[in-house]
Amino acid sequence: MNPVTYQRASSLAEAVRLAESSQLLGGGTNLVDLMRKGVERPSQLTDVTALSAAIAATDDGRLVIGAAARNSAVAAHPLVRSRHPMLSRAILAGASAQVRNMATVGGNLMQRTRCLYFADVAGSRCNKRQPGSGCDAAGGFERYHAIIGASPACSATHPSDMCVALAALDADVRIVGPAGKRTVALVDFHRLPEDRPDQETALKQGEVIEAIEIPDAPFAARSDYRKVRDRASYAFALVSVASGLTLREGRIDEIRIAFGGIAPKPWRAYRAEAALRGVVPTAEAFKAAADLELAEATPLAGNAFKIALAKRTLAAVLTDLSGDDR
């Protein structure tokens, strides 16, 4: 690791000022690991864990989660567990209890891919790490890579479980920077790689994540998160599904679906949602919606199995959510 200057921001305004010339540090569960590997080489770090960690409901029913809130605190919060159970379950499906106790919400949004080639500074080319250098994942070990939304420059997947649930929950990211405040929808916060996979989010130089906002919605209370992985714990998703729905007179009224593990960002399944609104929840309807959503999937040699796995996982989640006993 190269020498690093450490400083701690005591306020949001100070964090914005320091962010102009330094890299932000939350729980450090991803950034410090990348620094050890030589992927990240910041000369200055600004600790932002003193920013708001509050979790509270607003008068209009929105849930606001401060960027410095620890993942474990969010997962255990009564408002999250009762009103947005998919978010609690998604967080608990990630990493380990020790990591969740350290990791922050803002840091989770900013975490980088776990692609083996991205982490191999000495032995692999990576466009995400060094633009224009090439991608050694192409034709290599592709089991964990994307089947949709990728580009020739990069097919790495986004690793967050939490962000998949936030995408399904219509969450917004509140951002503060030198130009003032702005809000970005979570589904637009992470970028697809196209020809610049190193540009991963909508965050601009000097900007700081202040909070996440989640609107109140009936579908959120009837929701779930399911993660399929190679190991029972401490493993990233091959495929995951976050979904919530409401029923009216035996038909699906409102529905939200997001996939993890299959794309370079949390993948909101808008086509599947549109196909299922107003439909009687049946296995045939779930299959047709999944087929529609994944019709443009372009798997690599090592991960074609993800298409069928994503379809089966979605059908299983929707079958459970639409059951009479819920």
XYZ file of N, CA and C in Angstrom, residues 26-30 49 53 55 67-77 86-108 111 114 159-162 225 227 229 232-236:
168
model
N -16.022 4.742 4.106
C -17.096 4.407 5.026
C -16.612 3.331 5.979
N -17.213 2.154 5.905
C -16.769 1.057 6.755
C -15.456 0.446 6.306
N -15.095 0.684 5.041
C -13.822 0.189 4.521
C -13.813 -1.270 4.138
N -14.958 -1.937 4.160
C -14.980 -3.381 3.926
C -14.634 -3.751 2.490
N -14.798 -2.847 1.551
C -14.402 -3.074 0.168
C -13.154 -2.265 -0.187
N -17.827 8.359 8.298
C -18.711 7.603 9.186
C -19.356 8.471 10.261
N -26.452 8.556 10.446
C -26.759 7.129 10.403
C -28.212 6.885 10.809
N -32.225 6.336 10.838
C -33.214 5.589 10.060
C -34.578 6.020 10.576
N -26.556 7.755 5.028
C -25.513 7.019 4.315
C -24.537 6.323 5.249
N -24.394 6.817 6.473
C -23.460 6.206 7.423
C -24.099 5.103 8.261
N -25.371 4.806 8.024
C -26.014 3.710 8.755
C -25.326 2.397 8.432
N -25.063 1.606 9.454
C -24.436 0.306 9.244
C -25.448 -0.678 8.666
N -24.978 -1.563 7.823
C -25.880 -2.519 7.195
C -26.646 -3.350 8.215
N -25.972 -3.769 9.270
C -26.632 -4.586 10.283
C -27.741 -3.808 10.976
N -27.534 -2.502 11.200
C -28.563 -1.678 11.844
C -29.781 -1.529 10.944
N -29.551 -1.400 9.641
C -30.671 -1.292 8.707
C -31.468 -2.586 8.674
N -30.777 -3.707 8.572
C -31.461 -4.998 8.486
C -32.304 -5.289 9.717
N -31.849 -4.809 10.889
C -32.543 -5.107 12.145
C -33.598 -4.079 12.515
N -33.669 -2.971 11.797
C -34.574 -1.892 12.201
C -36.034 -2.314 12.040
N -37.995 -7.257 2.102
C -37.001 -7.701 1.117
C -35.650 -7.038 1.352
N -35.648 -5.795 1.843
C -34.395 -5.090 2.099
C -33.644 -5.741 3.256
N -34.349 -6.046 4.331
C -33.720 -6.718 5.460
C -33.133 -8.055 5.042
N -33.884 -8.830 4.280
C -33.414 -10.156 3.873
C -32.243 -10.065 2.900
N -32.258 -9.056 2.037
C -31.150 -8.879 1.100
C -29.856 -8.563 1.839
N -29.933 -7.668 2.804
C -28.731 -7.310 3.566
C -28.199 -8.517 4.328
N -29.092 -9.278 4.950
C -28.663 -10.442 5.730
C -28.103 -11.560 4.851
N -28.401 -11.514 3.545
C -27.862 -12.520 2.624
C -26.439 -12.193 2.200
N -25.956 -10.996 2.541
C -24.641 -10.571 2.088
C -23.563 -10.709 3.143
N -22.362 -11.076 2.705
C -21.153 -11.080 3.525
C -21.334 -11.887 4.818
N -20.807 -11.345 5.923
C -20.899 -12.000 7.231
C -21.384 -10.979 8.247
N -21.727 -11.444 9.430
C -22.201 -10.524 10.471
C -21.147 -9.477 10.797
N -19.882 -9.888 10.828
C -18.817 -8.939 11.144
C -18.709 -7.850 10.082
N -18.792 -8.240 8.810
C -18.722 -7.262 7.724
C -19.936 -6.344 7.746
N -21.120 -6.910 7.983
C -22.342 -6.088 8.018
C -22.298 -5.085 9.164
N -21.631 -5.442 10.252
C -21.508 -4.511 11.378
C -20.625 -3.316 11.045
N -19.733 -3.469 10.083
C -18.830 -2.391 9.684
C -19.332 -1.622 8.467
N -19.890 -2.326 7.497
C -20.255 -1.730 6.213
C -21.355 -0.691 6.370
N -21.265 0.371 5.591
C -22.279 1.431 5.608
C -23.142 1.365 4.352
N -24.292 1.998 4.427
C -25.197 2.035 3.284
C -24.549 2.755 2.102
N -23.931 3.913 2.370
C -23.278 4.641 1.292
C -22.150 3.846 0.674
N -21.372 3.177 1.503
C -20.286 2.355 0.996
C -20.786 1.183 0.192
N -21.920 0.607 0.587
C -22.497 -0.505 -0.149
C -22.856 -0.079 -1.570
N -19.580 0.073 -3.657
C -18.656 -1.050 -3.739
C -18.424 -1.459 -5.186
N -16.477 -7.857 -7.769
C -15.582 -8.876 -7.233
C -15.000 -9.750 -8.353
N -21.870 -6.494 -7.242
C -21.918 -7.503 -6.182
C -22.960 -7.298 -5.094
N -23.600 -6.128 -5.029
C -24.425 -5.802 -3.869
C -25.740 -6.572 -3.842
N -26.090 -7.122 -2.684
C -27.431 -7.661 -2.451
C -28.386 -6.532 -2.101
N -27.956 -5.628 -1.231
C -28.795 -4.526 -0.784
C -29.319 -3.703 -1.942
N -36.628 -11.622 -0.836
C -35.351 -11.631 -1.548
C -34.798 -13.036 -1.492
N -31.565 -15.525 -2.875
C -30.214 -15.510 -3.436
C -29.728 -16.934 -3.675
N -26.440 -19.142 -4.708
C -24.989 -18.981 -4.707
C -24.304 -20.341 -4.587
N -23.280 -21.689 1.019
C -24.424 -21.283 1.837
C -24.235 -19.905 2.466
N -22.991 -19.442 2.594
C -22.752 -18.129 3.185
C -21.472 -17.532 2.613
N -21.358 -16.232 2.775
C -20.180 -15.483 2.341
C -19.811 -15.787 0.887
N -20.803 -15.712 0.016
C -20.592 -15.919 -1.413
C -21.488 -14.949 -2.174
N -21.007 -14.503 -3.317
C -21.780 -13.573 -4.122
C -22.799 -14.328 -4.962
